[in-house]
Amino acid sequence: MITIENKNKYLTPEIILPIFQKGIHNTVDKTLAGNGFTTAFTNIKSERGFLDILIAPNVAVVKGKEEKYKSEYKDGDKLMAFVYGGSEVSDVEFDTADVILFVADSFLLSIDRLNSLGKEVRNICIDEIHSTHQQSLYRKNIRGFEDKVKGFFPDVALVSVSATPIKYLDVDYTINNAITPSQSVSVTNNASESIERAKALLKNGERVLVFTNNANVISRFKNRNKTINAKFVLGNTISLKLTAKAKLIRDDDSKLIIASSRGFEGFDVDGEKWNVFYFENRINE
């Protein structure tokens, strides 16, 4: 196993580029979530006639990167396309992209289209690979996903990345991050007390990020008008449950972010000093 030293807060294209080797599949333990591996990947210098592909663990990640890209795009920036269930990507956008972001399902459905582009797929990065392995237990179409990718593009430089590699995963590279922010973690069984603490922080103007699959927890953040103003990253099932409990008003500039399991992995949060609350129901443990 090779160790790569990262002396910066965030990784750069120059640091990760040696990991991408033509025709070789490498697995990376980045050891620290949020150190910018996927951002560094999308910033690798483009070459005419070549294409890079990033495969994200869920739709929320692709949507989040799409929103950020479109809000910050300037003339001369590299061209990126975003493909996920329900997205509409024009042929022009797809054909001219330097980088395309997929979820695993959309990638598998786009193989013929990729092969018809007249471009060589140069690098493929599979983010949060542990998630793909875990999902493959109940999603037959992504079983052996890495082997499928290599089968479609045998000469590609393929890199699988995780900050939490699962047991028995062979790691080729590990990243030693010199700058590792300290975190204070509190554990409690009192959900109501935690909710009130989060609400007090919001009242004081602080930022709060709530992770939960519990609609009752989310509904506790509604105001007197039974509305919740927040940035939401929610799946369809929990959104449907919430319709009977509160009215959700999307506000991307809100100091409150509420995410269900759709945003548990690979979800980018802009800014610093977020107070994070994770509400989990553990039964028979």
PDB file of C-alpha atoms in Angstrom:
ATOM      1  CA  MET A   1       0.000   0.000   0.000  1.00  0.00           C
ATOM      2  CA  ILE A   2       1.269   3.446  -0.940  1.00  0.00           C
ATOM      3  CA  THR A   3       0.755   6.479   1.309  1.00  0.00           C
ATOM      4  CA  ILE A   4       0.203   9.889  -0.249  1.00  0.00           C
ATOM      5  CA  GLU A   5       0.914  12.937   1.888  1.00  0.00           C
ATOM      6  CA  ASN A   6      -1.613  15.776   1.774  1.00  0.00           C
ATOM      7  CA  LYS A   7      -0.289  18.877   3.515  1.00  0.00           C
ATOM      8  CA  ASN A   8      -3.241  21.031   2.453  1.00  0.00           C
ATOM      9  CA  LYS A   9      -6.765  21.240   3.806  1.00  0.00           C
ATOM     10  CA  TYR A  10      -8.093  20.065   0.460  1.00  0.00           C
ATOM     11  CA  LEU A  11      -6.617  17.726  -2.109  1.00  0.00           C
ATOM     12  CA  THR A  12      -5.447  19.112  -5.442  1.00  0.00           C
ATOM     13  CA  PRO A  13      -5.418  17.537  -8.931  1.00  0.00           C
ATOM     14  CA  GLU A  14      -1.633  17.326  -8.725  1.00  0.00           C
ATOM     15  CA  ILE A  15      -1.798  15.201  -5.558  1.00  0.00           C
ATOM     16  CA  ILE A  16      -4.310  12.637  -6.837  1.00  0.00           C
ATOM     17  CA  LEU A  17      -3.291  12.454 -10.504  1.00  0.00           C
ATOM     18  CA  PRO A  18      -0.561   9.785  -9.993  1.00  0.00           C
ATOM     19  CA  ILE A  19      -3.254   7.426  -8.653  1.00  0.00           C
ATOM     20  CA  PHE A  20      -4.978   7.395 -12.065  1.00  0.00           C
ATOM     21  CA  GLN A  21      -3.003   4.934 -14.174  1.00  0.00           C
ATOM     22  CA  LYS A  22      -4.118   3.812 -17.620  1.00  0.00           C
ATOM     23  CA  GLY A  23      -5.548   0.281 -17.610  1.00  0.00           C
ATOM     24  CA  ILE A  24      -5.217  -0.115 -13.828  1.00  0.00           C
ATOM     25  CA  HIS A  25      -7.879  -0.203 -11.095  1.00  0.00           C
ATOM     26  CA  ASN A  26      -6.728   1.394  -7.827  1.00  0.00           C
ATOM     27  CA  THR A  27      -8.655   1.673  -4.574  1.00  0.00           C
ATOM     28  CA  VAL A  28      -8.071   4.670  -2.304  1.00  0.00           C
ATOM     29  CA  ASP A  29      -8.744   5.155   1.391  1.00  0.00           C
ATOM     30  CA  LYS A  30      -8.853   8.951   1.649  1.00  0.00           C
ATOM     31  CA  THR A  31      -9.200   8.549   5.475  1.00  0.00           C
ATOM     32  CA  LEU A  32     -10.964  11.897   5.868  1.00  0.00           C
ATOM     33  CA  ALA A  33     -14.398  12.830   4.552  1.00  0.00           C
ATOM     34  CA  GLY A  34     -14.626  16.267   2.967  1.00  0.00           C
ATOM     35  CA  ASN A  35     -10.993  16.565   1.900  1.00  0.00           C
ATOM     36  CA  GLY A  36     -12.011  17.391  -1.673  1.00  0.00           C
ATOM     37  CA  PHE A  37     -11.064  14.243  -3.585  1.00  0.00           C
ATOM     38  CA  THR A  38     -13.955  14.436  -6.061  1.00  0.00           C
ATOM     39  CA  THR A  39     -13.498  18.194  -6.534  1.00  0.00           C
ATOM     40  CA  ALA A  40      -9.820  17.631  -7.286  1.00  0.00           C
ATOM     41  CA  PHE A  41     -10.836  14.911  -9.744  1.00  0.00           C
ATOM     42  CA  THR A  42     -13.222  17.166 -11.660  1.00  0.00           C
ATOM     43  CA  ASN A  43     -10.462  19.806 -11.800  1.00  0.00           C
ATOM     44  CA  ILE A  44      -7.920  17.547 -13.504  1.00  0.00           C
ATOM     45  CA  LYS A  45      -6.827  19.301 -16.699  1.00  0.00           C
ATOM     46  CA  SER A  46      -8.930  18.292 -19.690  1.00  0.00           C
ATOM     47  CA  GLU A  47      -7.564  17.005 -22.985  1.00  0.00           C
ATOM     48  CA  ARG A  48      -9.238  17.347 -26.363  1.00  0.00           C
ATOM     49  CA  GLY A  49     -10.865  14.081 -27.386  1.00  0.00           C
ATOM     50  CA  PHE A  50     -10.871  12.639 -23.859  1.00  0.00           C
ATOM     51  CA  LEU A  51     -13.582  12.313 -21.221  1.00  0.00           C
ATOM     52  CA  ASP A  52     -13.512  11.883 -17.439  1.00  0.00           C
ATOM     53  CA  ILE A  53     -16.379  10.259 -15.524  1.00  0.00           C
ATOM     54  CA  LEU A  54     -17.358  10.591 -11.864  1.00  0.00           C
ATOM     55  CA  ILE A  55     -19.827   8.053 -10.456  1.00  0.00           C
ATOM     56  CA  ALA A  56     -21.535   9.301  -7.281  1.00  0.00           C
ATOM     57  CA  PRO A  57     -23.212   7.187  -4.571  1.00  0.00           C
ATOM     58  CA  ASN A  58     -26.649   8.790  -4.896  1.00  0.00           C
ATOM     59  CA  VAL A  59     -28.754  11.325  -6.778  1.00  0.00           C
ATOM     60  CA  ALA A  60     -28.418  13.985  -4.065  1.00  0.00           C
ATOM     61  CA  VAL A  61     -24.659  14.183  -4.634  1.00  0.00           C
ATOM     62  CA  VAL A  62     -25.039  14.671  -8.390  1.00  0.00           C
ATOM     63  CA  LYS A  63     -27.795  17.256  -7.952  1.00  0.00           C
ATOM     64  CA  GLY A  64     -25.766  19.152  -5.365  1.00  0.00           C
ATOM     65  CA  LYS A  65     -22.709  19.314  -7.615  1.00  0.00           C
ATOM     66  CA  GLU A  66     -24.914  20.320 -10.555  1.00  0.00           C
ATOM     67  CA  GLU A  67     -26.434  23.229  -8.620  1.00  0.00           C
ATOM     68  CA  LYS A  68     -23.018  24.416  -7.466  1.00  0.00           C
ATOM     69  CA  TYR A  69     -21.521  24.123 -10.955  1.00  0.00           C
ATOM     70  CA  LYS A  70     -24.323  26.023 -12.649  1.00  0.00           C
ATOM     71  CA  SER A  71     -24.301  28.796 -10.036  1.00  0.00           C
ATOM     72  CA  GLU A  72     -20.538  29.315 -10.317  1.00  0.00           C
ATOM     73  CA  TYR A  73     -19.935  28.618 -14.023  1.00  0.00           C
ATOM     74  CA  LYS A  74     -17.846  31.152 -15.950  1.00  0.00           C
ATOM     75  CA  ASP A  75     -16.913  31.272 -19.641  1.00  0.00           C
ATOM     76  CA  GLY A  76     -13.829  29.170 -20.164  1.00  0.00           C
ATOM     77  CA  ASP A  77     -14.583  26.704 -17.358  1.00  0.00           C
ATOM     78  CA  LYS A  78     -14.516  23.036 -18.290  1.00  0.00           C
ATOM     79  CA  LEU A  79     -17.867  21.673 -19.433  1.00  0.00           C
ATOM     80  CA  MET A  80     -19.681  19.238 -17.167  1.00  0.00           C
ATOM     81  CA  ALA A  81     -22.840  17.180 -17.651  1.00  0.00           C
ATOM     82  CA  PHE A  82     -24.953  15.615 -14.898  1.00  0.00           C
ATOM     83  CA  VAL A  83     -26.956  12.434 -15.470  1.00  0.00           C
ATOM     84  CA  TYR A  84     -29.381  10.881 -12.986  1.00  0.00           C
ATOM     85  CA  GLY A  85     -32.926   9.580 -12.911  1.00  0.00           C
ATOM     86  CA  GLY A  86     -35.307  12.219 -14.217  1.00  0.00           C
ATOM     87  CA  SER A  87     -32.561  14.519 -15.500  1.00  0.00           C
ATOM     88  CA  GLU A  88     -32.687  15.903 -19.007  1.00  0.00           C
ATOM     89  CA  VAL A  89     -29.284  16.100 -20.648  1.00  0.00           C
ATOM     90  CA  SER A  90     -29.174  17.371 -24.223  1.00  0.00           C
ATOM     91  CA  ASP A  91     -27.099  15.614 -26.868  1.00  0.00           C
ATOM     92  CA  VAL A  92     -25.010  18.776 -27.265  1.00  0.00           C
ATOM     93  CA  GLU A  93     -24.295  18.990 -23.538  1.00  0.00           C
ATOM     94  CA  PHE A  94     -23.444  15.286 -23.367  1.00  0.00           C
ATOM     95  CA  ASP A  95     -21.263  15.323 -26.487  1.00  0.00           C
ATOM     96  CA  THR A  96     -19.230  18.396 -25.518  1.00  0.00           C
ATOM     97  CA  ALA A  97     -18.689  17.627 -21.828  1.00  0.00           C
ATOM     98  CA  ASP A  98     -15.192  17.284 -20.414  1.00  0.00           C
ATOM     99  CA  VAL A  99     -16.558  15.563 -17.283  1.00  0.00           C
ATOM    100  CA  ILE A 100     -19.828  13.650 -16.843  1.00  0.00           C
ATOM    101  CA  LEU A 101     -21.286  12.846 -13.423  1.00  0.00           C
ATOM    102  CA  PHE A 102     -23.507   9.786 -13.075  1.00  0.00           C
ATOM    103  CA  VAL A 103     -25.153   7.642 -10.468  1.00  0.00           C
ATOM    104  CA  ALA A 104     -24.382   3.961 -11.032  1.00  0.00           C
ATOM    105  CA  ASP A 105     -27.707   3.100 -12.697  1.00  0.00           C
ATOM    106  CA  SER A 106     -27.529   5.995 -15.146  1.00  0.00           C
ATOM    107  CA  PHE A 107     -23.955   5.098 -16.028  1.00  0.00           C
ATOM    108  CA  LEU A 108     -24.911   1.530 -16.914  1.00  0.00           C
ATOM    109  CA  LEU A 109     -27.800   2.805 -19.046  1.00  0.00           C
ATOM    110  CA  SER A 110     -25.483   5.215 -20.904  1.00  0.00           C
ATOM    111  CA  ILE A 111     -22.775   2.821 -22.108  1.00  0.00           C
ATOM    112  CA  ASP A 112     -23.929   2.828 -25.748  1.00  0.00           C
ATOM    113  CA  ARG A 113     -24.177   6.610 -25.715  1.00  0.00           C
ATOM    114  CA  LEU A 114     -20.690   6.939 -24.243  1.00  0.00           C
ATOM    115  CA  ASN A 115     -19.232   4.597 -26.850  1.00  0.00           C
ATOM    116  CA  SER A 116     -20.798   6.653 -29.646  1.00  0.00           C
ATOM    117  CA  LEU A 117     -19.258   9.968 -28.535  1.00  0.00           C
ATOM    118  CA  GLY A 118     -16.030   9.584 -30.464  1.00  0.00           C
ATOM    119  CA  LYS A 119     -14.076  10.353 -27.285  1.00  0.00           C
ATOM    120  CA  GLU A 120     -11.787   8.129 -25.263  1.00  0.00           C
ATOM    121  CA  VAL A 121     -12.831   7.676 -21.653  1.00  0.00           C
ATOM    122  CA  ARG A 122      -9.650   8.646 -19.812  1.00  0.00           C
ATOM    123  CA  ASN A 123     -10.370   8.495 -16.058  1.00  0.00           C
ATOM    124  CA  ILE A 124     -13.272   7.063 -14.050  1.00  0.00           C
ATOM    125  CA  CYS A 125     -13.673   7.786 -10.332  1.00  0.00           C
ATOM    126  CA  ILE A 126     -16.207   5.824  -8.282  1.00  0.00           C
ATOM    127  CA  ASP A 127     -16.922   7.838  -5.147  1.00  0.00           C
ATOM    128  CA  GLU A 128     -17.946   6.239  -1.825  1.00  0.00           C
ATOM    129  CA  ILE A 129     -17.309   2.757  -3.222  1.00  0.00           C
ATOM    130  CA  HIS A 130     -18.344   1.153   0.067  1.00  0.00           C
ATOM    131  CA  SER A 131     -21.876   2.389  -0.614  1.00  0.00           C
ATOM    132  CA  THR A 132     -21.953   0.643  -3.991  1.00  0.00           C
ATOM    133  CA  HIS A 133     -20.804  -2.591  -2.362  1.00  0.00           C
ATOM    134  CA  GLN A 134     -23.454  -2.330   0.350  1.00  0.00           C
ATOM    135  CA  GLN A 135     -26.242  -1.491  -2.106  1.00  0.00           C
ATOM    136  CA  SER A 136     -25.273  -4.423  -4.319  1.00  0.00           C
ATOM    137  CA  LEU A 137     -26.602  -6.768  -1.624  1.00  0.00           C
ATOM    138  CA  TYR A 138     -30.152  -5.822  -2.637  1.00  0.00           C
ATOM    139  CA  ARG A 139     -29.656  -4.236  -6.078  1.00  0.00           C
ATOM    140  CA  LYS A 140     -28.724  -6.932  -8.579  1.00  0.00           C
ATOM    141  CA  ASN A 141     -27.940  -4.503 -11.399  1.00  0.00           C
ATOM    142  CA  ILE A 142     -24.898  -3.046  -9.593  1.00  0.00           C
ATOM    143  CA  ARG A 143     -23.415  -6.308  -8.312  1.00  0.00           C
ATOM    144  CA  GLY A 144     -19.814  -6.527  -9.450  1.00  0.00           C
ATOM    145  CA  PHE A 145     -20.039  -2.899 -10.532  1.00  0.00           C
ATOM    146  CA  GLU A 146     -16.292  -2.266 -10.722  1.00  0.00           C
ATOM    147  CA  ASP A 147     -15.803  -5.365 -12.882  1.00  0.00           C
ATOM    148  CA  LYS A 148     -18.573  -4.143 -15.169  1.00  0.00           C
ATOM    149  CA  VAL A 149     -16.875  -0.758 -15.533  1.00  0.00           C
ATOM    150  CA  LYS A 150     -13.550  -2.406 -16.413  1.00  0.00           C
ATOM    151  CA  GLY A 151     -15.333  -4.681 -18.854  1.00  0.00           C
ATOM    152  CA  PHE A 152     -16.826  -1.719 -20.709  1.00  0.00           C
ATOM    153  CA  PHE A 153     -13.619   0.359 -20.601  1.00  0.00           C
ATOM    154  CA  PRO A 154     -10.619  -1.967 -20.082  1.00  0.00           C
ATOM    155  CA  ASP A 155      -7.994   0.695 -20.801  1.00  0.00           C
ATOM    156  CA  VAL A 156      -9.421   3.335 -18.481  1.00  0.00           C
ATOM    157  CA  ALA A 157      -7.688   4.620 -15.348  1.00  0.00           C
ATOM    158  CA  LEU A 158     -10.216   3.476 -12.731  1.00  0.00           C
ATOM    159  CA  VAL A 159     -10.104   4.646  -9.116  1.00  0.00           C
ATOM    160  CA  SER A 160     -12.507   3.637  -6.334  1.00  0.00           C
ATOM    161  CA  VAL A 161     -12.586   5.990  -3.333  1.00  0.00           C
ATOM    162  CA  SER A 162     -13.863   5.788   0.237  1.00  0.00           C
ATOM    163  CA  ALA A 163     -13.154   7.364   3.601  1.00  0.00           C
ATOM    164  CA  THR A 164     -14.716   4.313   5.258  1.00  0.00           C
ATOM    165  CA  PRO A 165     -13.608   1.224   3.300  1.00  0.00           C
ATOM    166  CA  ILE A 166     -15.454  -1.946   4.196  1.00  0.00           C
ATOM    167  CA  LYS A 167     -13.736  -5.012   5.614  1.00  0.00           C
ATOM    168  CA  TYR A 168     -11.894  -7.180   3.098  1.00  0.00           C
ATOM    169  CA  LEU A 169     -11.526  -4.269   0.644  1.00  0.00           C
ATOM    170  CA  ASP A 170      -7.984  -4.228  -0.707  1.00  0.00           C
ATOM    171  CA  VAL A 171      -6.628  -0.687  -0.528  1.00  0.00           C
ATOM    172  CA  ASP A 172      -3.837   0.366  -2.886  1.00  0.00           C
ATOM    173  CA  TYR A 173      -3.406   3.977  -1.726  1.00  0.00           C
ATOM    174  CA  THR A 174      -4.084   5.743   1.541  1.00  0.00           C
ATOM    175  CA  ILE A 175      -4.025   9.499   2.020  1.00  0.00           C
ATOM    176  CA  ASN A 176      -2.379  10.971   5.101  1.00  0.00           C
ATOM    177  CA  ASN A 177      -4.059  14.324   5.748  1.00  0.00           C
ATOM    178  CA  ALA A 178      -1.837  16.661   7.739  1.00  0.00           C
ATOM    179  CA  ILE A 179      -4.744  18.980   8.501  1.00  0.00           C
ATOM    180  CA  THR A 180      -7.454  17.068  10.339  1.00  0.00           C
ATOM    181  CA  PRO A 181     -10.082  19.298  11.994  1.00  0.00           C
ATOM    182  CA  SER A 182     -10.947  18.394  15.565  1.00  0.00           C
ATOM    183  CA  GLN A 183     -14.568  17.522  16.266  1.00  0.00           C
ATOM    184  CA  SER A 184     -16.589  17.356  19.458  1.00  0.00           C
ATOM    185  CA  VAL A 185     -19.091  14.485  19.455  1.00  0.00           C
ATOM    186  CA  SER A 186     -21.902  14.102  21.983  1.00  0.00           C
ATOM    187  CA  VAL A 187     -24.060  10.978  22.270  1.00  0.00           C
ATOM    188  CA  THR A 188     -27.469  10.929  23.924  1.00  0.00           C
ATOM    189  CA  ASN A 189     -30.676   8.904  24.010  1.00  0.00           C
ATOM    190  CA  ASN A 190     -32.769  12.030  24.562  1.00  0.00           C
ATOM    191  CA  ALA A 191     -34.012  13.006  21.094  1.00  0.00           C
ATOM    192  CA  SER A 192     -36.362  15.703  22.386  1.00  0.00           C
ATOM    193  CA  GLU A 193     -33.566  17.444  24.244  1.00  0.00           C
ATOM    194  CA  SER A 194     -31.392  17.357  21.119  1.00  0.00           C
ATOM    195  CA  ILE A 195     -34.168  18.816  18.974  1.00  0.00           C
ATOM    196  CA  GLU A 196     -34.653  21.679  21.413  1.00  0.00           C
ATOM    197  CA  ARG A 197     -30.909  22.280  21.443  1.00  0.00           C
ATOM    198  CA  ALA A 198     -30.878  22.452  17.645  1.00  0.00           C
ATOM    199  CA  LYS A 199     -33.788  24.902  17.644  1.00  0.00           C
ATOM    200  CA  ALA A 200     -32.022  27.087  20.199  1.00  0.00           C
ATOM    201  CA  LEU A 201     -28.914  27.193  18.001  1.00  0.00           C
ATOM    202  CA  LEU A 202     -31.032  28.266  15.036  1.00  0.00           C
ATOM    203  CA  LYS A 203     -32.647  30.973  17.127  1.00  0.00           C
ATOM    204  CA  ASN A 204     -29.170  32.266  17.946  1.00  0.00           C
ATOM    205  CA  GLY A 205     -28.322  32.497  14.247  1.00  0.00           C
ATOM    206  CA  GLU A 206     -26.148  29.398  14.062  1.00  0.00           C
ATOM    207  CA  ARG A 207     -26.132  26.793  11.299  1.00  0.00           C
ATOM    208  CA  VAL A 208     -27.765  23.419  11.903  1.00  0.00           C
ATOM    209  CA  LEU A 209     -27.599  20.256   9.792  1.00  0.00           C
ATOM    210  CA  VAL A 210     -30.026  17.474  10.698  1.00  0.00           C
ATOM    211  CA  PHE A 211     -29.664  13.907   9.403  1.00  0.00           C
ATOM    212  CA  THR A 212     -32.658  11.649  10.040  1.00  0.00           C
ATOM    213  CA  ASN A 213     -35.077   9.205   8.423  1.00  0.00           C
ATOM    214  CA  ASN A 214     -37.699  10.017  11.046  1.00  0.00           C
ATOM    215  CA  ALA A 215     -40.564  12.210   9.812  1.00  0.00           C
ATOM    216  CA  ASN A 216     -41.599  12.927  13.408  1.00  0.00           C
ATOM    217  CA  VAL A 217     -38.187  14.413  14.172  1.00  0.00           C
ATOM    218  CA  ILE A 218     -38.364  16.652  11.104  1.00  0.00           C
ATOM    219  CA  SER A 219     -41.893  17.822  11.916  1.00  0.00           C
ATOM    220  CA  ARG A 220     -40.646  19.131  15.280  1.00  0.00           C
ATOM    221  CA  PHE A 221     -38.899  21.945  13.374  1.00  0.00           C
ATOM    222  CA  LYS A 222     -42.149  23.426  12.057  1.00  0.00           C
ATOM    223  CA  ASN A 223     -43.203  26.899  13.161  1.00  0.00           C
ATOM    224  CA  ARG A 224     -46.574  28.129  14.371  1.00  0.00           C
ATOM    225  CA  ASN A 225     -47.864  28.093  10.805  1.00  0.00           C
ATOM    226  CA  LYS A 226     -46.901  24.430  10.511  1.00  0.00           C
ATOM    227  CA  THR A 227     -44.230  25.218   7.931  1.00  0.00           C
ATOM    228  CA  ILE A 228     -40.548  24.320   7.842  1.00  0.00           C
ATOM    229  CA  ASN A 229     -38.195  26.661   6.007  1.00  0.00           C
ATOM    230  CA  ALA A 230     -34.993  24.794   5.183  1.00  0.00           C
ATOM    231  CA  LYS A 231     -32.823  23.277   2.516  1.00  0.00           C
ATOM    232  CA  PHE A 232     -34.117  19.735   2.098  1.00  0.00           C
ATOM    233  CA  VAL A 233     -32.327  16.644   0.826  1.00  0.00           C
ATOM    234  CA  LEU A 234     -35.090  14.084   1.195  1.00  0.00           C
ATOM    235  CA  GLY A 235     -36.221  10.907  -0.506  1.00  0.00           C
ATOM    236  CA  ASN A 236     -39.725  10.481  -1.901  1.00  0.00           C
ATOM    237  CA  THR A 237     -40.961   8.196   0.891  1.00  0.00           C
ATOM    238  CA  ILE A 238     -40.155  10.505   3.787  1.00  0.00           C
ATOM    239  CA  SER A 239     -41.328  13.546   1.814  1.00  0.00           C
ATOM    240  CA  LEU A 240     -44.701  11.864   1.386  1.00  0.00           C
ATOM    241  CA  LYS A 241     -44.923  11.109   5.113  1.00  0.00           C
ATOM    242  CA  LEU A 242     -44.224  14.759   5.909  1.00  0.00           C
ATOM    243  CA  THR A 243     -47.092  16.105   3.810  1.00  0.00           C
ATOM    244  CA  ALA A 244     -49.541  15.275   6.613  1.00  0.00           C
ATOM    245  CA  LYS A 245     -47.337  16.819   9.286  1.00  0.00           C
ATOM    246  CA  ALA A 246     -45.944  20.084   7.904  1.00  0.00           C
ATOM    247  CA  LYS A 247     -45.567  22.262   4.831  1.00  0.00           C
ATOM    248  CA  LEU A 248     -42.028  22.215   3.494  1.00  0.00           C
ATOM    249  CA  ILE A 249     -40.690  25.476   2.049  1.00  0.00           C
ATOM    250  CA  ARG A 250     -37.388  25.056   0.230  1.00  0.00           C
ATOM    251  CA  ASP A 251     -34.839  27.738   1.049  1.00  0.00           C
ATOM    252  CA  ASP A 252     -31.340  26.994  -0.236  1.00  0.00           C
ATOM    253  CA  ASP A 253     -29.942  29.909   1.772  1.00  0.00           C
ATOM    254  CA  SER A 254     -31.423  28.686   5.041  1.00  0.00           C
ATOM    255  CA  LYS A 255     -29.233  28.036   8.068  1.00  0.00           C
ATOM    256  CA  LEU A 256     -31.141  24.768   8.501  1.00  0.00           C
ATOM    257  CA  ILE A 257     -30.448  21.742   6.291  1.00  0.00           C
ATOM    258  CA  ILE A 258     -32.517  18.601   6.758  1.00  0.00           C
ATOM    259  CA  ALA A 259     -31.350  15.421   5.033  1.00  0.00           C
ATOM    260  CA  SER A 260     -32.663  11.870   5.005  1.00  0.00           C
ATOM    261  CA  SER A 261     -30.587   8.867   3.914  1.00  0.00           C
ATOM    262  CA  ARG A 262     -30.536  10.384   0.427  1.00  0.00           C
ATOM    263  CA  GLY A 263     -27.909  12.816   1.727  1.00  0.00           C
ATOM    264  CA  PHE A 264     -26.047  10.582   4.163  1.00  0.00           C
ATOM    265  CA  GLU A 265     -23.075   9.937   1.853  1.00  0.00           C
ATOM    266  CA  GLY A 266     -21.042  12.249  -0.341  1.00  0.00           C
ATOM    267  CA  PHE A 267     -23.291  15.239   0.323  1.00  0.00           C
ATOM    268  CA  ASP A 268     -21.412  18.545   0.081  1.00  0.00           C
ATOM    269  CA  VAL A 269     -22.189  21.284   2.600  1.00  0.00           C
ATOM    270  CA  ASP A 270     -20.880  24.755   1.837  1.00  0.00           C
ATOM    271  CA  GLY A 271     -19.450  26.934   4.568  1.00  0.00           C
ATOM    272  CA  GLU A 272     -18.066  26.138   7.995  1.00  0.00           C
ATOM    273  CA  LYS A 273     -19.188  25.928  11.615  1.00  0.00           C
ATOM    274  CA  TRP A 274     -22.193  23.680  11.109  1.00  0.00           C
ATOM    275  CA  ASN A 275     -23.782  22.035  14.138  1.00  0.00           C
ATOM    276  CA  VAL A 276     -24.596  18.504  12.993  1.00  0.00           C
ATOM    277  CA  PHE A 277     -27.347  16.397  14.563  1.00  0.00           C
ATOM    278  CA  TYR A 278     -27.770  12.753  13.605  1.00  0.00           C
ATOM    279  CA  PHE A 279     -30.960  11.077  14.792  1.00  0.00           C
ATOM    280  CA  GLU A 280     -30.903   7.309  14.493  1.00  0.00           C
ATOM    281  CA  ASN A 281     -33.245   4.603  15.732  1.00  0.00           C
ATOM    282  CA  ARG A 282     -31.326   1.530  16.866  1.00  0.00           C
ATOM    283  CA  ILE A 283     -33.432  -1.486  17.751  1.00  0.00           C
ATOM    284  CA  ASN A 284     -32.164  -4.558  19.617  1.00  0.00           C
ATOM    285  CA  GLU A 285     -28.599  -3.305  19.765  1.00  0.00           C
TER     286      GLU A 285
END
